[in-house]
Short mmCIF file of C-alpha atoms in Angstrom, two decimals:
data_model
loop_
_atom_site.label_atom_id
_atom_site.label_comp_id
_atom_site.label_asym_id
_atom_site.label_seq_id
_atom_site.Cartn_x
_atom_site.Cartn_y
_atom_site.Cartn_z
CA MET A 1 -28.66 24.58 -3.53
CA PRO A 2 -24.88 24.26 -3.14
CA SER A 3 -23.11 21.95 -5.54
CA GLY A 4 -21.75 18.56 -4.53
CA ALA A 5 -18.21 19.99 -4.69
CA ALA A 6 -19.21 22.85 -2.37
CA ILE A 7 -20.76 20.42 0.12
CA GLU A 8 -17.62 18.28 0.03
CA THR A 9 -15.45 21.37 0.61
CA ASP A 10 -17.60 22.53 3.55
CA THR A 11 -17.51 19.05 5.07
CA ARG A 12 -13.76 18.86 4.67
CA GLN A 13 -13.21 22.26 6.23
CA ALA A 14 -15.41 21.34 9.18
CA ALA A 15 -13.55 18.06 9.67
CA MET A 16 -10.22 19.90 9.56
CA ALA A 17 -11.11 22.06 12.56
CA GLY A 18 -8.50 20.20 14.60
CA VAL A 19 -5.40 20.40 12.40
CA PRO A 20 -2.70 17.94 13.51
CA ARG A 21 0.49 19.47 14.86
CA HIS A 22 2.79 16.85 13.35
CA VAL A 23 2.19 15.07 10.03
CA ALA A 24 4.51 12.48 8.50
CA ILE A 25 4.32 11.27 4.91
CA ILE A 26 5.59 8.09 3.28
CA MET A 27 6.05 9.39 -0.25
CA ASP A 28 5.33 6.25 -2.25
CA GLY A 29 4.61 5.56 -5.89
CA ASN A 30 7.10 7.53 -7.99
CA GLY A 31 8.15 4.49 -10.02
CA ARG A 32 4.62 3.24 -10.57
CA TRP A 33 3.48 6.73 -11.55
CA ALA A 34 6.22 6.85 -14.19
CA LYS A 35 5.36 3.37 -15.48
CA SER A 36 1.67 4.23 -15.73
CA HIS A 37 2.61 7.25 -17.87
CA GLY A 38 5.12 5.38 -20.02
CA LEU A 39 7.99 7.44 -18.61
CA PRO A 40 11.39 6.50 -17.09
CA ARG A 41 11.55 6.08 -13.31
CA PHE A 42 13.65 9.23 -12.95
CA GLU A 43 10.78 11.31 -14.28
CA GLY A 44 8.64 9.92 -11.48
CA HIS A 45 11.25 11.01 -8.94
CA ARG A 46 11.47 14.45 -10.56
CA ARG A 47 7.71 14.89 -10.38
CA GLY A 48 7.87 13.62 -6.82
CA ALA A 49 10.19 16.51 -5.94
CA GLU A 50 7.51 18.88 -7.22
CA ALA A 51 5.02 17.18 -4.87
CA VAL A 52 7.41 17.85 -1.99
CA ARG A 53 7.28 21.56 -2.79
CA ARG A 54 3.49 21.51 -2.86
CA SER A 55 3.33 19.62 0.43
CA VAL A 56 5.59 22.06 2.27
CA THR A 57 3.55 24.98 0.95
CA ALA A 58 0.31 23.26 1.97
CA ALA A 59 1.65 22.55 5.47
CA HIS A 60 2.65 26.20 5.79
CA GLU A 61 -0.76 27.45 4.65
CA LEU A 62 -2.82 24.95 6.66
CA GLY A 63 -1.06 25.62 9.95
CA ILE A 64 0.73 22.29 10.38
CA GLU A 65 3.55 22.77 12.86
CA ALA A 66 5.81 19.88 11.80
CA LEU A 67 6.07 17.90 8.56
CA THR A 68 8.30 14.82 8.36
CA LEU A 69 9.00 13.25 4.96
CA TYR A 70 10.37 9.76 4.30
CA SER A 71 12.69 10.57 1.43
CA PHE A 72 15.26 7.75 1.37
CA SER A 73 15.30 4.66 3.55
CA SER A 74 18.41 2.80 4.65
CA GLU A 75 17.12 -0.10 2.52
CA ASN A 76 17.02 2.06 -0.63
CA TRP A 77 20.78 1.66 -1.08
CA SER A 78 20.03 -1.74 -2.64
CA ARG A 79 18.54 0.01 -5.68
CA PRO A 80 20.55 0.17 -8.93
CA GLU A 81 23.52 2.54 -8.74
CA THR A 82 22.21 4.59 -11.64
CA GLU A 83 18.93 5.26 -9.84
CA ILE A 84 20.73 6.17 -6.61
CA GLY A 85 22.93 8.56 -8.56
CA GLU A 86 19.86 10.16 -10.14
CA LEU A 87 18.22 10.53 -6.71
CA MET A 88 21.31 12.17 -5.24
CA GLY A 89 21.47 14.55 -8.19
CA LEU A 90 17.81 15.40 -7.68
CA LEU A 91 18.47 16.06 -4.00
CA LYS A 92 21.29 18.46 -4.89
CA ARG A 93 19.10 20.35 -7.36
CA PHE A 94 16.23 20.51 -4.88
CA ILE A 95 18.38 22.06 -2.15
CA ARG A 96 20.05 24.52 -4.52
CA SER A 97 16.78 25.68 -6.05
CA ASP A 98 14.49 25.59 -3.01
CA LEU A 99 16.62 26.41 0.01
CA ARG A 100 16.23 30.18 -0.26
CA ASP A 101 12.49 29.85 -0.72
CA LEU A 102 12.19 27.57 2.32
CA HIS A 103 14.22 30.06 4.33
CA ALA A 104 12.03 32.94 3.14
CA LYS A 105 8.96 31.01 4.35
CA ASN A 106 10.57 30.65 7.79
CA VAL A 107 10.82 26.84 7.39
CA ARG A 108 13.31 25.05 9.62
CA LEU A 109 14.94 22.10 7.85
CA ARG A 110 16.31 19.12 9.72
CA ILE A 111 17.80 15.86 8.41
CA ILE A 112 17.43 12.64 10.41
CA GLY A 113 18.80 9.17 9.80
CA GLU A 114 21.90 7.05 10.18
CA GLY A 115 24.48 9.53 9.00
CA HIS A 116 24.72 10.35 5.34
CA PRO A 117 27.02 8.06 3.29
CA THR A 118 26.95 10.30 0.25
CA ASP A 119 29.47 12.38 -1.61
CA SER A 120 30.92 15.42 0.12
CA GLU A 121 28.94 17.84 -2.05
CA VAL A 122 25.60 16.39 -0.89
CA GLN A 123 26.76 16.43 2.73
CA ALA A 124 27.86 20.06 2.45
CA LEU A 125 24.51 21.07 0.97
CA LEU A 126 22.59 19.26 3.72
CA ASP A 127 24.73 20.95 6.38
CA GLU A 128 24.26 24.36 4.75
CA ALA A 129 20.49 23.92 4.57
CA GLN A 130 20.21 22.99 8.23
CA GLU A 131 22.51 25.77 9.39
CA LEU A 132 20.79 28.47 7.31
CA THR A 133 17.33 27.59 8.65
CA ARG A 134 18.33 26.66 12.20
CA SER A 135 16.74 29.73 13.83
CA ASN A 136 13.55 29.72 11.76
CA THR A 137 10.28 29.39 13.67
CA GLY A 138 7.84 28.28 10.97
CA VAL A 139 7.08 24.76 9.75
CA LYS A 140 9.55 22.22 11.12
CA LEU A 141 10.43 20.27 7.97
CA THR A 142 12.21 17.03 8.82
CA VAL A 143 13.61 14.89 6.02
CA ALA A 144 14.30 11.25 6.87
CA PHE A 145 17.32 10.41 4.73
CA ASN A 146 19.16 7.08 4.97
CA TYR A 147 16.65 6.40 7.71
CA GLY A 148 15.31 3.17 9.20
CA SER A 149 13.20 3.17 12.35
CA ARG A 150 14.56 -0.09 13.78
CA ASN A 151 18.07 1.29 13.43
CA GLU A 152 16.98 4.56 15.06
CA ILE A 153 15.52 2.65 18.03
CA ALA A 154 18.68 0.53 18.33
CA ARG A 155 20.88 3.66 18.28
CA ALA A 156 18.75 5.25 20.99
CA ALA A 157 19.05 2.10 23.13
CA GLN A 158 22.82 2.07 22.64
CA GLN A 159 23.06 5.73 23.67
CA LEU A 160 21.12 5.09 26.88
CA ALA A 161 23.05 1.89 27.58
CA ARG A 162 26.33 3.82 27.38
CA GLN A 163 24.99 6.34 29.91
CA VAL A 164 24.06 3.47 32.25
CA ALA A 165 27.51 1.90 31.79
CA ASP A 166 29.14 5.26 32.56
CA GLY A 167 27.11 5.55 35.76
CA VAL A 168 25.29 8.74 34.75
CA LEU A 169 21.92 7.02 34.35
CA ARG A 170 20.12 4.28 36.26
CA PRO A 171 18.18 1.59 34.35
CA GLU A 172 14.98 2.57 36.16
CA ASP A 173 15.41 6.14 34.86
CA ILE A 174 14.82 4.95 31.30
CA THR A 175 11.21 5.99 30.80
CA PRO A 176 9.30 6.23 27.53
CA GLU A 177 9.82 10.00 27.67
CA ARG A 178 13.57 9.68 28.12
CA PHE A 179 13.73 7.10 25.34
CA SER A 180 11.84 9.47 23.03
CA ASP A 181 14.41 12.16 23.79
CA ALA A 182 17.14 9.80 22.53
CA LEU A 183 15.46 9.33 19.15
CA ASP A 184 16.28 11.32 16.00
CA THR A 185 12.95 13.16 16.30
CA ALA A 186 13.66 14.59 19.77
CA GLY A 187 12.22 18.08 20.07
CA LEU A 188 9.42 17.56 17.55
CA PRO A 189 5.75 17.52 18.59
CA PRO A 190 4.20 14.07 19.12
CA LEU A 191 3.30 12.45 15.81
CA ASP A 192 -0.42 12.85 15.07
CA LEU A 193 -0.90 11.62 11.52
CA VAL A 194 0.95 9.35 9.10
CA ILE A 195 -0.04 9.58 5.43
CA ARG A 196 1.06 7.02 2.87
CA THR A 197 0.42 7.47 -0.82
CA SER A 198 0.09 4.83 -3.58
CA GLY A 199 -2.53 2.74 -1.78
CA GLU A 200 -0.01 0.57 0.07
CA GLN A 201 -0.92 0.01 3.72
CA ARG A 202 2.21 -0.45 5.80
CA LEU A 203 4.74 1.70 7.65
CA SER A 204 7.86 0.30 5.95
CA ASN A 205 10.16 0.83 8.94
CA PHE A 206 9.19 4.49 9.33
CA LEU A 207 8.72 6.18 12.73
CA LEU A 208 7.64 2.94 14.43
CA TRP A 209 8.04 4.29 17.97
CA GLN A 210 6.60 7.70 17.18
CA ALA A 211 3.54 6.28 15.38
CA ALA A 212 2.33 4.29 18.42
CA TYR A 213 -0.83 6.40 18.69
CA ALA A 214 -0.74 8.27 15.39
CA GLU A 215 -3.67 8.07 13.00
CA LEU A 216 -2.84 6.29 9.74
CA VAL A 217 -4.35 7.42 6.43
CA PHE A 218 -3.63 5.54 3.21
CA LEU A 219 -4.39 7.39 0.01
CA PRO A 220 -5.00 5.84 -3.46
CA VAL A 221 -2.78 8.36 -5.24
CA PHE A 222 0.81 8.07 -6.43
CA TRP A 223 3.14 10.57 -4.80
CA PRO A 224 3.80 12.73 -7.91
CA ASP A 225 0.07 13.56 -8.02
CA PHE A 226 -0.13 14.52 -4.33
CA ASP A 227 -1.18 18.14 -3.79
CA ARG A 228 -3.01 20.39 -1.33
CA ASP A 229 -6.34 18.80 -2.19
CA TRP A 230 -5.04 15.36 -1.19
CA MET A 231 -3.49 16.84 1.93
CA GLU A 232 -6.85 18.32 2.88
CA ARG A 233 -8.56 14.96 2.28
CA ALA A 234 -6.10 13.29 4.66
CA LEU A 235 -6.60 16.02 7.27
CA ALA A 236 -10.37 15.70 6.88
CA GLU A 237 -10.15 11.98 7.57
CA TYR A 238 -7.94 12.73 10.58
CA GLY A 239 -10.54 15.22 11.80
CA ARG A 240 -13.24 12.54 11.71
CA ARG A 241 -11.24 10.17 13.91
CA GLU A 242 -11.78 10.03 17.67
CA ARG A 243 -8.38 9.71 19.30
CA ARG A 244 -8.65 7.90 22.63
CA PHE A 245 -4.98 6.94 23.26
CA GLY A 246 -6.02 3.64 24.81
CA GLY A 247 -8.95 5.11 26.76
CA VAL A 248 -12.68 4.82 26.11
CA GLU A 249 -15.32 7.04 24.62
CA ALA A 250 -17.36 9.34 26.83
CA SER A 251 -20.20 6.80 26.59
CA GLY A 252 -17.89 4.15 28.05
CA SER A 253 -17.98 1.88 24.98
#
């Protein structure tokens, strides 16, 4: 007889038959992971960067078309300056060490959010990363940096309002589709699945418009421990869901 692990693997593979096109992850729990291991918070962030690498590789191998990561919210600027400085330093090291590998894997990197109020070196690295990978056709890796969904929605509304004021757009032309095209995520596939680690069960101002009909999976694992196995568990749970988009089941219930 097959082992319990083999049965679980077979079940997971069967459930993953319909792999989502677009997966977003709220990478939560770096600080709590560090505390649980008696380590400084920065070590949690450093291990979290390693989890990012594993996640991009897993997305590439599993056939996920787009992966969007919540790396730094617009509210995170309220954190201590020392921690922000450590996070920016980690971002610099990540781009310098991983950019060529991402490019070699045909990954296209895109940064979304409310501008980037960081030092010029960070901005230059972000621009270089996006430009180098602009023509790549593999996984669409989107990093939400200095991002807040309410702000994104407000900016989209302002953009459309200016077009109405300029006479190039009528109010009745503002459809959900046109509004989506004004968001930072324009051009990405519809969001299918949102994963949040650490056991917390909220969206925390992340992709509020885009997640209207996305499946939500909350995992009891801190982000630094996230790996392909946890990704597969989330995709298996997604595969077991019946997505009706406001409709009804075939039975009519």
